[in-house]
């Protein structure tokens, strides 16, 4: 292996996070204080989660956090490359960017596969920020992009970047023209985006919501609006992809370290009562990431997201923590890892300063190098950066084909089939019918999933 290429194997030795489903958060939501049961795998995770999700929602429009979040992102200074290189989280940002590239490439490829030559491919980048993914859309050869974000300044910067891209491409020979684009400044948790599209009848092939979807778990109505925006223009077979903090992992760390935890680059401070049960919506914490993020966020209870998404015809097809997604795609993305400088070479070339890092941040690499022979340099992330990266997960939902009911409304689930399946899973019809009582969400009161 060439010296300049990262040896990604060093990751597996710091990838020791247990599976999210064993972290005890199910019990937190359900009101069981001890998480011993979940940790040891003994006993049942069945629980008495409220059937009416609206009662757990703390929605109050006047108190919404959208303006706090918008102000934070609007005032965030755009740093140049030189500044970014000096940043303590230079590699973490690149790593996260690489993960996004891999997800976007994966689902764009699947989308292109089902298309005939010359067909358009339209994308919604929900919570697009300053347009950090524009180049990914360019490389993916999409035909149209809708960019939406609550922070006006970011949307303007995104549009300016797009204009630059377009101008540059005019001088590039042999490249297809840059996709067409429209830019919306809107709170995606409160505004129906479709009504703001140039063509409200447009069909989307892919919706992407990167590092942002968790903002909508402030309340049930906000989560519903965000999912409506993700789903309603998506064509059957189209994908909704995203990245969010893993609530299970956050709660696990909170249980181990208290309501405030983190390290020198990230800090989580809970701003809600952490005594179980945690609310399904409005479970607020402040997230600070060195120089990039400092605003309120909300835990996303994943089983609730899955149930809600079903209501909008979205079926979960993939969910992986970044650590395992990395393991899955690293071979395929090896050259991109190098190009995007997504891993730090250790020991550094030329004894370069370690950007505020301490030797303990690299103990995992030293141990790895002692055990394995032949590696003089490896690619890695510092322990502190890895702790922040491994807080996140990726997800992908696919839009189902609707069935049309007698009133001409779309229905995405065959309720009889679901009922039959539950009864047979249960072996107890009475119990199953109790669970199928409808709720605000039109989902079953299903202890093991909510
Ligand atoms: C961490 S940034 C991610 C930006 C971009 N998706 C990326 O991956 O580079 C989070 C973005 O979510 C946006 N955001 C937060 N709440 C929002 C909301 N309710 N509606 C629309 N955008 C929102 C913020 O303004 C910010 O641009």
Short mmCIF file of C-alpha atoms and ligand atoms in Angstrom, two decimals:
data_model
loop_
_atom_site.label_atom_id
_atom_site.label_comp_id
_atom_site.label_asym_id
_atom_site.label_seq_id
_atom_site.Cartn_x
_atom_site.Cartn_y
_atom_site.Cartn_z
CA UNK A 1 0.00 0.00 0.00
CA UNK A 2 1.34 3.41 -0.89
CA UNK A 3 2.25 5.58 2.05
CA UNK A 4 -0.03 8.40 1.10
CA UNK A 5 -3.12 6.21 0.97
CA UNK A 6 -5.05 5.83 4.17
CA UNK A 7 -5.27 2.38 5.62
CA UNK A 8 -8.85 2.43 6.68
CA UNK A 9 -8.49 -0.75 8.74
CA UNK A 10 -7.59 1.29 11.76
CA UNK A 11 -11.23 2.26 12.01
CA UNK A 12 -12.47 -1.10 13.03
CA UNK A 13 -10.51 -0.92 16.24
CA UNK A 14 -12.25 2.22 17.40
CA UNK A 15 -15.55 1.13 16.06
CA UNK A 16 -16.67 -0.48 19.29
CA UNK A 17 -20.05 1.14 19.72
CA UNK A 18 -22.68 -1.43 20.57
CA UNK A 19 -25.71 -1.83 18.40
CA UNK A 20 -28.10 1.05 18.86
CA UNK A 21 -31.03 -1.16 19.63
CA UNK A 22 -29.34 -2.43 22.74
CA UNK A 23 -28.65 0.97 24.23
CA UNK A 24 -31.66 1.22 26.49
CA UNK A 25 -33.45 4.10 24.83
CA UNK A 26 -36.50 2.00 24.10
CA UNK A 27 -36.91 1.68 27.86
CA UNK A 28 -36.27 5.41 28.29
CA UNK A 29 -39.12 6.25 26.02
CA UNK A 30 -41.28 3.62 27.59
CA UNK A 31 -40.75 4.75 31.12
CA UNK A 32 -38.55 1.95 32.42
CA UNK A 33 -35.76 3.57 34.37
CA UNK A 34 -33.21 0.80 34.35
CA UNK A 35 -31.67 -0.04 31.06
CA UNK A 36 -30.13 -3.25 32.34
CA UNK A 37 -32.77 -5.31 30.63
CA UNK A 38 -31.99 -3.91 27.22
CA UNK A 39 -28.26 -4.00 27.74
CA UNK A 40 -28.16 -7.64 28.69
CA UNK A 41 -30.78 -8.56 26.15
CA UNK A 42 -32.89 -10.19 28.86
CA UNK A 43 -36.60 -9.67 29.11
CA UNK A 44 -38.93 -7.97 26.75
CA UNK A 45 -38.58 -4.53 25.25
CA UNK A 46 -42.35 -4.37 24.99
CA UNK A 47 -43.59 -1.23 26.60
CA UNK A 48 -46.48 1.04 27.38
CA UNK A 49 -45.72 3.86 24.99
CA UNK A 50 -48.66 6.25 24.67
CA UNK A 51 -50.88 5.36 21.75
CA UNK A 52 -51.85 8.94 21.06
CA UNK A 53 -48.66 10.58 19.91
CA UNK A 54 -50.22 14.00 19.90
CA UNK A 55 -50.35 13.95 23.69
CA UNK A 56 -46.58 13.70 23.80
CA UNK A 57 -46.09 16.51 21.37
CA UNK A 58 -45.16 19.87 22.85
CA UNK A 59 -45.96 21.85 19.78
CA UNK A 60 -46.45 25.53 20.21
CA UNK A 61 -45.88 27.56 17.08
CA UNK A 62 -45.14 30.74 19.02
CA UNK A 63 -42.36 28.96 20.87
CA UNK A 64 -40.89 27.20 17.86
CA UNK A 65 -37.14 27.04 17.57
CA UNK A 66 -37.02 27.74 13.84
CA UNK A 67 -35.99 31.35 14.27
CA UNK A 68 -33.17 30.41 16.69
CA UNK A 69 -31.91 27.84 14.21
CA UNK A 70 -32.27 30.20 11.23
CA UNK A 71 -30.41 32.98 13.06
CA UNK A 72 -27.64 30.60 13.99
CA UNK A 73 -27.11 29.43 10.42
CA UNK A 74 -27.65 32.89 8.91
CA UNK A 75 -24.88 34.35 11.04
CA UNK A 76 -22.47 31.46 10.59
CA UNK A 77 -19.38 32.81 8.94
CA UNK A 78 -18.38 31.21 5.65
CA UNK A 79 -14.75 30.16 6.17
CA UNK A 80 -12.29 29.86 3.32
CA UNK A 81 -10.33 26.69 2.57
CA UNK A 82 -7.23 27.96 4.40
CA UNK A 83 -9.25 28.54 7.57
CA UNK A 84 -11.00 25.21 7.25
CA UNK A 85 -7.65 23.44 6.96
CA UNK A 86 -6.65 24.82 10.33
CA UNK A 87 -9.89 23.69 11.92
CA UNK A 88 -9.82 21.13 14.69
CA UNK A 89 -12.59 19.27 12.85
CA UNK A 90 -11.10 19.45 9.36
CA UNK A 91 -11.10 15.67 8.90
CA UNK A 92 -14.45 15.14 10.61
CA UNK A 93 -16.11 17.56 8.20
CA UNK A 94 -14.44 15.87 5.27
CA UNK A 95 -15.44 12.45 6.60
CA UNK A 96 -19.08 13.52 6.97
CA UNK A 97 -18.95 14.98 3.49
CA UNK A 98 -17.59 11.69 2.17
CA UNK A 99 -20.42 9.79 3.86
CA UNK A 100 -22.92 12.13 2.20
CA UNK A 101 -21.24 11.57 -1.19
CA UNK A 102 -21.46 7.82 -0.76
CA UNK A 103 -25.15 7.92 0.19
CA UNK A 104 -26.05 10.33 -2.60
CA UNK A 105 -24.08 8.28 -5.16
CA UNK A 106 -25.70 5.06 -3.99
CA UNK A 107 -29.27 6.32 -4.28
CA UNK A 108 -28.70 8.38 -7.42
CA UNK A 109 -27.28 5.27 -9.11
CA UNK A 110 -30.31 3.23 -8.08
CA UNK A 111 -32.53 6.01 -9.40
CA UNK A 112 -30.72 6.24 -12.74
CA UNK A 113 -30.88 2.47 -13.17
CA UNK A 114 -34.65 2.56 -13.43
CA UNK A 115 -34.70 5.34 -16.01
CA UNK A 116 -34.62 5.32 -19.75
CA UNK A 117 -32.03 7.36 -21.60
CA UNK A 118 -32.86 11.06 -21.76
CA UNK A 119 -35.36 11.02 -18.87
CA UNK A 120 -35.13 13.86 -16.39
CA UNK A 121 -34.01 13.30 -12.81
CA UNK A 122 -35.31 15.81 -10.28
CA UNK A 123 -34.11 16.27 -6.72
CA UNK A 124 -35.24 18.20 -3.65
CA UNK A 125 -32.40 19.17 -1.31
CA UNK A 126 -34.40 19.91 1.83
CA UNK A 127 -32.43 22.05 4.33
CA UNK A 128 -29.74 22.57 1.69
CA UNK A 129 -27.69 25.04 3.72
CA UNK A 130 -25.12 26.94 1.69
CA UNK A 131 -25.22 24.34 -1.06
CA UNK A 132 -22.51 22.01 0.18
CA UNK A 133 -23.95 19.24 -1.99
CA UNK A 134 -24.24 21.16 -5.28
CA UNK A 135 -21.17 19.51 -6.73
CA UNK A 136 -22.51 16.09 -5.78
CA UNK A 137 -25.68 16.84 -7.72
CA UNK A 138 -23.55 18.08 -10.62
CA UNK A 139 -21.49 14.89 -10.66
CA UNK A 140 -24.66 12.85 -10.43
CA UNK A 141 -25.90 14.45 -13.66
CA UNK A 142 -29.29 15.37 -12.30
CA UNK A 143 -31.53 17.58 -14.42
CA UNK A 144 -33.37 19.74 -11.89
CA UNK A 145 -32.75 20.71 -8.26
CA UNK A 146 -34.99 22.39 -5.72
CA UNK A 147 -33.04 23.86 -2.82
CA UNK A 148 -34.95 24.82 0.34
CA UNK A 149 -33.71 26.09 3.69
CA UNK A 150 -35.03 28.16 6.57
CA UNK A 151 -31.92 30.38 6.63
CA UNK A 152 -32.28 33.05 3.93
CA UNK A 153 -28.61 33.98 3.94
CA UNK A 154 -27.67 30.36 3.34
CA UNK A 155 -30.15 30.07 0.48
CA UNK A 156 -28.63 33.20 -1.12
CA UNK A 157 -25.15 31.73 -0.76
CA UNK A 158 -26.38 28.48 -2.22
CA UNK A 159 -27.82 30.32 -5.21
CA UNK A 160 -24.57 32.29 -5.67
CA UNK A 161 -22.60 29.03 -5.64
CA UNK A 162 -24.97 27.55 -8.19
CA UNK A 163 -24.49 30.60 -10.44
CA UNK A 164 -20.72 30.15 -10.19
CA UNK A 165 -21.05 26.50 -11.09
CA UNK A 166 -23.12 27.40 -14.09
CA UNK A 167 -20.67 30.06 -15.26
CA UNK A 168 -17.73 27.72 -14.87
CA UNK A 169 -19.47 24.95 -16.76
CA UNK A 170 -19.98 27.19 -19.77
CA UNK A 171 -16.22 27.06 -20.25
CA UNK A 172 -16.02 23.30 -19.78
CA UNK A 173 -16.16 21.37 -23.01
CA UNK A 174 -17.83 17.99 -23.24
CA UNK A 175 -19.93 18.39 -20.08
CA UNK A 176 -23.68 18.33 -20.05
CA UNK A 177 -25.22 21.65 -19.06
CA UNK A 178 -25.62 22.19 -15.33
CA UNK A 179 -29.01 21.17 -13.96
CA UNK A 180 -31.69 23.82 -13.68
CA UNK A 181 -32.48 24.95 -10.14
CA UNK A 182 -34.90 26.86 -7.95
CA UNK A 183 -34.27 28.23 -4.47
CA UNK A 184 -36.74 28.57 -1.63
CA UNK A 185 -36.30 30.13 1.72
CA UNK A 186 -38.83 28.31 3.89
CA UNK A 187 -39.31 26.52 7.15
CA UNK A 188 -39.66 22.98 5.82
CA UNK A 189 -41.37 21.93 9.06
CA UNK A 190 -44.19 24.43 8.63
CA UNK A 191 -44.56 25.33 4.96
CA UNK A 192 -45.94 23.08 2.25
CA UNK A 193 -43.10 23.29 -0.25
CA UNK A 194 -45.13 22.02 -3.17
CA UNK A 195 -47.12 25.25 -3.19
CA UNK A 196 -43.87 27.15 -3.66
CA UNK A 197 -42.45 25.09 -6.53
CA UNK A 198 -42.40 26.70 -9.96
CA UNK A 199 -44.35 23.68 -11.13
CA UNK A 200 -46.43 22.24 -8.28
CA UNK A 201 -47.21 19.16 -10.36
CA UNK A 202 -43.50 18.27 -10.61
CA UNK A 203 -42.52 14.67 -9.78
CA UNK A 204 -39.33 14.25 -7.79
CA UNK A 205 -37.04 11.24 -8.06
CA UNK A 206 -35.00 11.83 -4.92
CA UNK A 207 -35.33 13.91 -1.75
CA UNK A 208 -32.26 14.48 0.36
CA UNK A 209 -32.20 15.95 3.86
CA UNK A 210 -28.68 15.95 5.23
CA UNK A 211 -27.82 16.67 8.88
CA UNK A 212 -31.14 18.48 9.30
CA UNK A 213 -34.17 16.23 9.60
CA UNK A 214 -33.92 16.13 13.42
CA UNK A 215 -35.03 19.77 13.64
CA UNK A 216 -38.57 18.68 12.78
CA UNK A 217 -38.90 16.41 15.82
CA UNK A 218 -39.66 19.51 17.83
CA UNK A 219 -43.33 18.56 17.52
CA UNK A 220 -45.59 16.06 15.80
CA UNK A 221 -47.12 18.64 13.39
CA UNK A 222 -43.62 19.73 12.34
CA UNK A 223 -42.49 16.17 11.77
CA UNK A 224 -45.64 15.53 9.74
CA UNK A 225 -45.09 18.61 7.58
CA UNK A 226 -41.47 17.68 6.93
CA UNK A 227 -42.50 14.17 5.93
CA UNK A 228 -45.29 15.53 3.75
CA UNK A 229 -42.68 17.68 1.99
CA UNK A 230 -40.39 14.69 1.60
CA UNK A 231 -43.08 12.41 0.28
CA UNK A 232 -45.83 14.16 -1.58
CA UNK A 233 -44.03 14.92 -4.84
CA UNK A 234 -41.81 11.85 -4.75
CA UNK A 235 -42.69 9.41 -7.50
CA UNK A 236 -43.42 5.80 -6.54
CA UNK A 237 -40.05 4.05 -6.31
CA UNK A 238 -38.25 7.34 -5.53
CA UNK A 239 -36.04 7.66 -2.45
CA UNK A 240 -35.94 9.91 0.59
CA UNK A 241 -32.41 9.85 2.06
CA UNK A 242 -30.89 11.62 5.04
CA UNK A 243 -28.51 11.76 7.96
CA UNK A 244 -29.45 12.47 11.60
CA UNK A 245 -28.00 12.05 15.07
CA UNK A 246 -28.77 8.62 16.49
CA UNK A 247 -31.06 9.19 19.48
CA UNK A 248 -30.16 5.77 20.93
CA UNK A 249 -26.48 6.64 20.99
CA UNK A 250 -27.10 10.11 22.44
CA UNK A 251 -29.24 8.71 25.25
CA UNK A 252 -26.71 5.96 25.92
CA UNK A 253 -23.97 8.57 26.35
CA UNK A 254 -26.28 10.72 28.50
CA UNK A 255 -26.98 7.74 30.73
CA UNK A 256 -23.27 7.11 31.15
CA UNK A 257 -22.11 10.69 31.55
CA UNK A 258 -25.02 12.86 32.66
CA UNK A 259 -27.08 15.57 31.00
CA UNK A 260 -24.02 17.35 29.59
CA UNK A 261 -21.37 15.35 27.80
CA UNK A 262 -18.96 15.51 24.93
CA UNK A 263 -15.31 16.28 24.38
CA UNK A 264 -13.21 19.20 23.14
CA UNK A 265 -14.96 19.32 19.76
CA UNK A 266 -18.59 18.48 20.48
CA UNK A 267 -20.91 19.02 23.40
CA UNK A 268 -24.46 17.85 24.04
CA UNK A 269 -26.46 19.60 26.75
CA UNK A 270 -29.91 18.24 27.46
CA UNK A 271 -32.56 20.88 27.83
CA UNK A 272 -35.44 18.62 28.70
CA UNK A 273 -36.15 16.34 31.61
CA UNK A 274 -34.09 13.23 30.98
CA UNK A 275 -35.91 11.13 33.53
CA UNK A 276 -37.69 8.46 31.50
CA UNK A 277 -39.99 8.51 29.72
CA UNK A 278 -38.52 10.91 27.21
CA UNK A 279 -41.09 12.62 25.00
CA UNK A 280 -41.34 11.33 21.45
CA UNK A 281 -41.26 14.93 20.23
CA UNK A 282 -39.60 17.98 21.75
CA UNK A 283 -36.80 16.01 23.46
CA UNK A 284 -34.48 18.98 23.22
CA UNK A 285 -30.73 19.23 23.62
CA UNK A 286 -28.24 21.86 22.62
CA UNK A 287 -25.63 20.59 20.20
CA UNK A 288 -22.32 22.34 19.90
CA UNK A 289 -19.81 21.33 17.26
CA UNK A 290 -16.58 23.30 17.19
CA UNK A 291 -17.13 26.40 15.05
CA UNK A 292 -19.99 24.91 13.00
CA UNK A 293 -23.13 24.20 14.99
CA UNK A 294 -24.49 25.64 18.22
CA UNK A 295 -28.24 25.36 18.39
CA UNK A 296 -31.15 23.37 19.75
CA UNK A 297 -31.84 19.97 18.24
CA UNK A 298 -34.35 17.22 18.97
CA UNK A 299 -34.02 13.49 19.47
CA UNK A 300 -35.55 11.49 16.65
CA UNK A 301 -37.18 8.37 18.04
CA UNK A 302 -36.55 6.20 15.01
CA UNK A 303 -39.44 3.74 15.39
CA UNK A 304 -41.79 6.73 15.53
CA UNK A 305 -40.20 8.16 12.39
CA UNK A 306 -40.73 4.83 10.63
CA UNK A 307 -44.41 4.74 11.62
CA UNK A 308 -45.00 8.34 10.60
CA UNK A 309 -43.18 7.85 7.31
CA UNK A 310 -45.44 4.87 6.52
CA UNK A 311 -48.40 7.20 6.73
CA UNK A 312 -46.86 9.22 3.89
CA UNK A 313 -46.15 6.14 1.82
CA UNK A 314 -42.47 5.96 2.72
CA UNK A 315 -41.03 2.58 3.57
CA UNK A 316 -37.72 2.20 5.37
CA UNK A 317 -35.15 0.48 3.15
CA UNK A 318 -31.88 1.32 4.92
CA UNK A 319 -30.73 2.57 8.30
CA UNK A 320 -27.11 2.40 9.43
CA UNK A 321 -24.95 4.14 11.91
CA UNK A 322 -22.05 5.96 10.26
CA UNK A 323 -19.58 3.48 11.70
CA UNK A 324 -21.24 0.50 10.06
CA UNK A 325 -22.10 2.41 6.87
CA UNK A 326 -18.41 3.28 6.65
CA UNK A 327 -17.50 -0.40 6.99
CA UNK A 328 -19.99 -1.24 4.27
CA UNK A 329 -18.87 1.24 1.64
CA UNK A 330 -15.26 1.98 2.41
CA UNK A 331 -13.78 -0.29 -0.27
CA UNK A 332 -16.00 1.21 -2.93
CA UNK A 333 -15.29 4.72 -1.67
CA UNK A 334 -11.56 4.26 -1.03
CA UNK A 335 -10.30 6.57 -3.73
CA UNK A 336 -12.87 9.23 -2.85
CA UNK A 337 -11.78 8.96 0.81
CA UNK A 338 -8.30 9.97 -0.33
CA UNK A 339 -9.46 12.71 -2.69
CA UNK A 340 -11.74 14.27 -0.09
CA UNK A 341 -9.07 13.96 2.64
CA UNK A 342 -11.67 12.25 4.76
CA UNK A 343 -9.07 10.55 6.93
CA UNK A 344 -6.01 11.94 8.62
CA UNK A 345 -2.66 10.34 7.93
CA UNK A 346 -1.00 9.20 11.13
CA UNK A 347 1.80 9.73 12.01
CA UNK A 348 1.59 12.98 10.06
CA UNK A 349 3.98 13.77 7.22
CA UNK A 350 6.70 16.30 8.00
CA UNK A 351 5.79 16.26 11.71
CA UNK A 352 3.02 18.72 10.87
CA UNK A 353 1.31 20.24 13.90
CA UNK A 354 -1.63 18.16 14.99
CA UNK A 355 -4.15 20.99 15.03
CA UNK A 356 -4.68 21.03 18.78
CA UNK A 357 -4.91 17.27 19.08
CA UNK A 358 -3.33 15.44 21.98
CA UNK A 359 -1.37 12.16 21.72
CA UNK A 360 -4.16 10.29 23.54
CA UNK A 361 -6.35 11.04 20.55
CA UNK A 362 -4.25 8.56 18.58
CA UNK A 363 -3.75 5.76 21.10
CA UNK A 364 -6.02 3.54 19.01
CA UNK A 365 -3.71 3.98 16.03
CA UNK A 366 -0.59 3.27 18.07
CA UNK A 367 -2.14 0.08 19.42
CA UNK A 368 -3.22 -0.92 15.94
CA UNK A 369 0.24 -0.32 14.51
CA UNK A 370 1.87 -2.31 17.27
CA UNK A 371 -0.39 -5.28 16.53
CA UNK A 372 -0.16 -5.22 12.77
CA UNK A 373 3.09 -5.22 10.92
CA UNK A 374 3.88 -3.36 7.75
CA UNK A 375 1.92 -0.20 8.41
CA UNK A 376 4.11 2.84 8.74
CA UNK A 377 1.24 5.22 8.22
CA UNK A 378 -2.49 4.75 8.50
CA UNK A 379 -5.57 6.80 7.75
CA UNK A 380 -7.73 7.53 10.75
CA UNK A 381 -9.76 10.10 12.63
CA UNK A 382 -8.72 11.35 16.02
CA UNK A 383 -10.65 9.72 18.86
CA UNK A 384 -12.49 13.00 19.57
CA UNK A 385 -13.61 13.39 15.97
CA UNK A 386 -14.67 9.75 15.78
CA UNK A 387 -16.79 10.18 18.91
CA UNK A 388 -18.64 12.98 17.11
CA UNK A 389 -18.93 11.12 13.78
CA UNK A 390 -20.28 7.97 15.41
CA UNK A 391 -23.22 9.90 16.83
CA UNK A 392 -24.88 9.88 13.41
CA UNK A 393 -26.82 7.49 11.24
CA UNK A 394 -27.99 7.41 7.63
CA UNK A 395 -31.46 6.40 6.48
CA UNK A 396 -33.24 5.75 3.20
CA UNK A 397 -36.96 5.41 2.60
CA UNK A 398 -38.62 4.41 -0.65
CA UNK A 399 -41.96 5.75 -1.83
CA UNK A 400 -44.56 3.05 -2.19
CA UNK A 401 -47.15 2.86 -4.93
CA UNK A 402 -50.38 4.29 -3.57
CA UNK A 403 -53.68 2.48 -3.73
CA UNK A 404 -56.61 4.78 -4.32
CA UNK A 405 -59.56 4.52 -1.95
CA UNK A 406 -63.24 5.11 -2.72
CA UNK A 407 -62.89 8.84 -1.98
CA UNK A 408 -60.01 9.09 -4.41
CA UNK A 409 -57.43 9.45 -1.63
CA UNK A 410 -54.11 7.61 -1.73
CA UNK A 411 -53.63 4.75 0.73
CA UNK A 412 -50.27 3.21 1.24
CA UNK A 413 -50.99 0.28 3.43
CA UNK A 414 -53.31 -2.64 3.16
CA UNK A 415 -54.75 -2.45 6.67
CA UNK A 416 -56.32 -5.92 6.40
CA UNK A 417 -52.99 -7.40 5.48
CA UNK A 418 -51.32 -5.63 8.38
CA UNK A 419 -54.05 -6.79 10.76
CA UNK A 420 -53.79 -10.37 9.54
CA UNK A 421 -50.02 -10.33 9.89
CA UNK A 422 -50.14 -8.94 13.39
CA UNK A 423 -52.71 -11.51 14.44
CA UNK A 424 -50.59 -14.32 13.15
CA UNK A 425 -47.39 -12.87 14.69
CA UNK A 426 -49.22 -12.61 17.96
CA UNK A 427 -51.14 -15.82 17.83
CA UNK A 428 -53.83 -13.87 19.64
CA UNK A 429 -56.58 -12.11 17.74
CA UNK A 430 -57.91 -10.13 20.72
CA UNK A 431 -54.62 -8.59 21.46
CA UNK A 432 -54.03 -7.77 17.82
CA UNK A 433 -57.33 -6.00 17.43
CA UNK A 434 -56.59 -3.95 20.55
CA UNK A 435 -53.31 -2.87 19.04
CA UNK A 436 -54.92 -1.81 15.83
CA UNK A 437 -57.07 0.86 17.42
CA UNK A 438 -56.52 3.92 15.32
CA UNK A 439 -54.68 6.86 16.76
CA UNK A 440 -53.93 10.37 15.59
CA UNK A 441 -51.26 8.91 13.42
CA UNK A 442 -53.40 6.14 12.05
CA UNK A 443 -50.85 3.68 13.29
CA UNK A 444 -51.20 0.78 15.65
CA UNK A 445 -50.65 1.16 19.36
CA UNK A 446 -47.77 -1.09 19.06
CA UNK A 447 -45.61 -1.26 22.13
CA UNK A 448 -42.65 -2.92 20.53
CA UNK A 449 -42.35 -0.49 17.68
CA UNK A 450 -43.30 2.88 19.09
C1 LIG B 1 -26.09 21.22 9.62
S1 LIG B 1 -26.80 22.21 8.38
C2 LIG B 1 -26.80 21.09 7.00
C3 LIG B 1 -26.84 21.80 5.67
C4 LIG B 1 -26.74 20.87 4.44
N1 LIG B 1 -27.86 19.95 4.37
C5 LIG B 1 -25.45 20.13 4.44
O1 LIG B 1 -25.45 18.90 4.63
O2 LIG B 1 -24.40 20.76 4.23
C6 LIG B 1 -28.50 22.23 8.86
C7 LIG B 1 -29.37 23.06 7.94
O3 LIG B 1 -30.73 22.85 8.26
C8 LIG B 1 -31.40 24.07 8.08
N2 LIG B 1 -32.67 24.01 8.82
C9 LIG B 1 -32.86 23.82 10.14
N3 LIG B 1 -34.17 23.84 10.44
C10 LIG B 1 -34.83 24.02 9.27
C11 LIG B 1 -36.20 24.11 8.93
N4 LIG B 1 -37.14 24.04 9.86
N5 LIG B 1 -36.54 24.29 7.64
C12 LIG B 1 -35.57 24.38 6.68
N6 LIG B 1 -34.25 24.32 6.96
C13 LIG B 1 -33.88 24.11 8.23
C14 LIG B 1 -30.42 25.09 8.62
O4 LIG B 1 -30.70 26.40 8.22
C15 LIG B 1 -29.12 24.54 8.07
O5 LIG B 1 -28.83 25.09 6.80
#
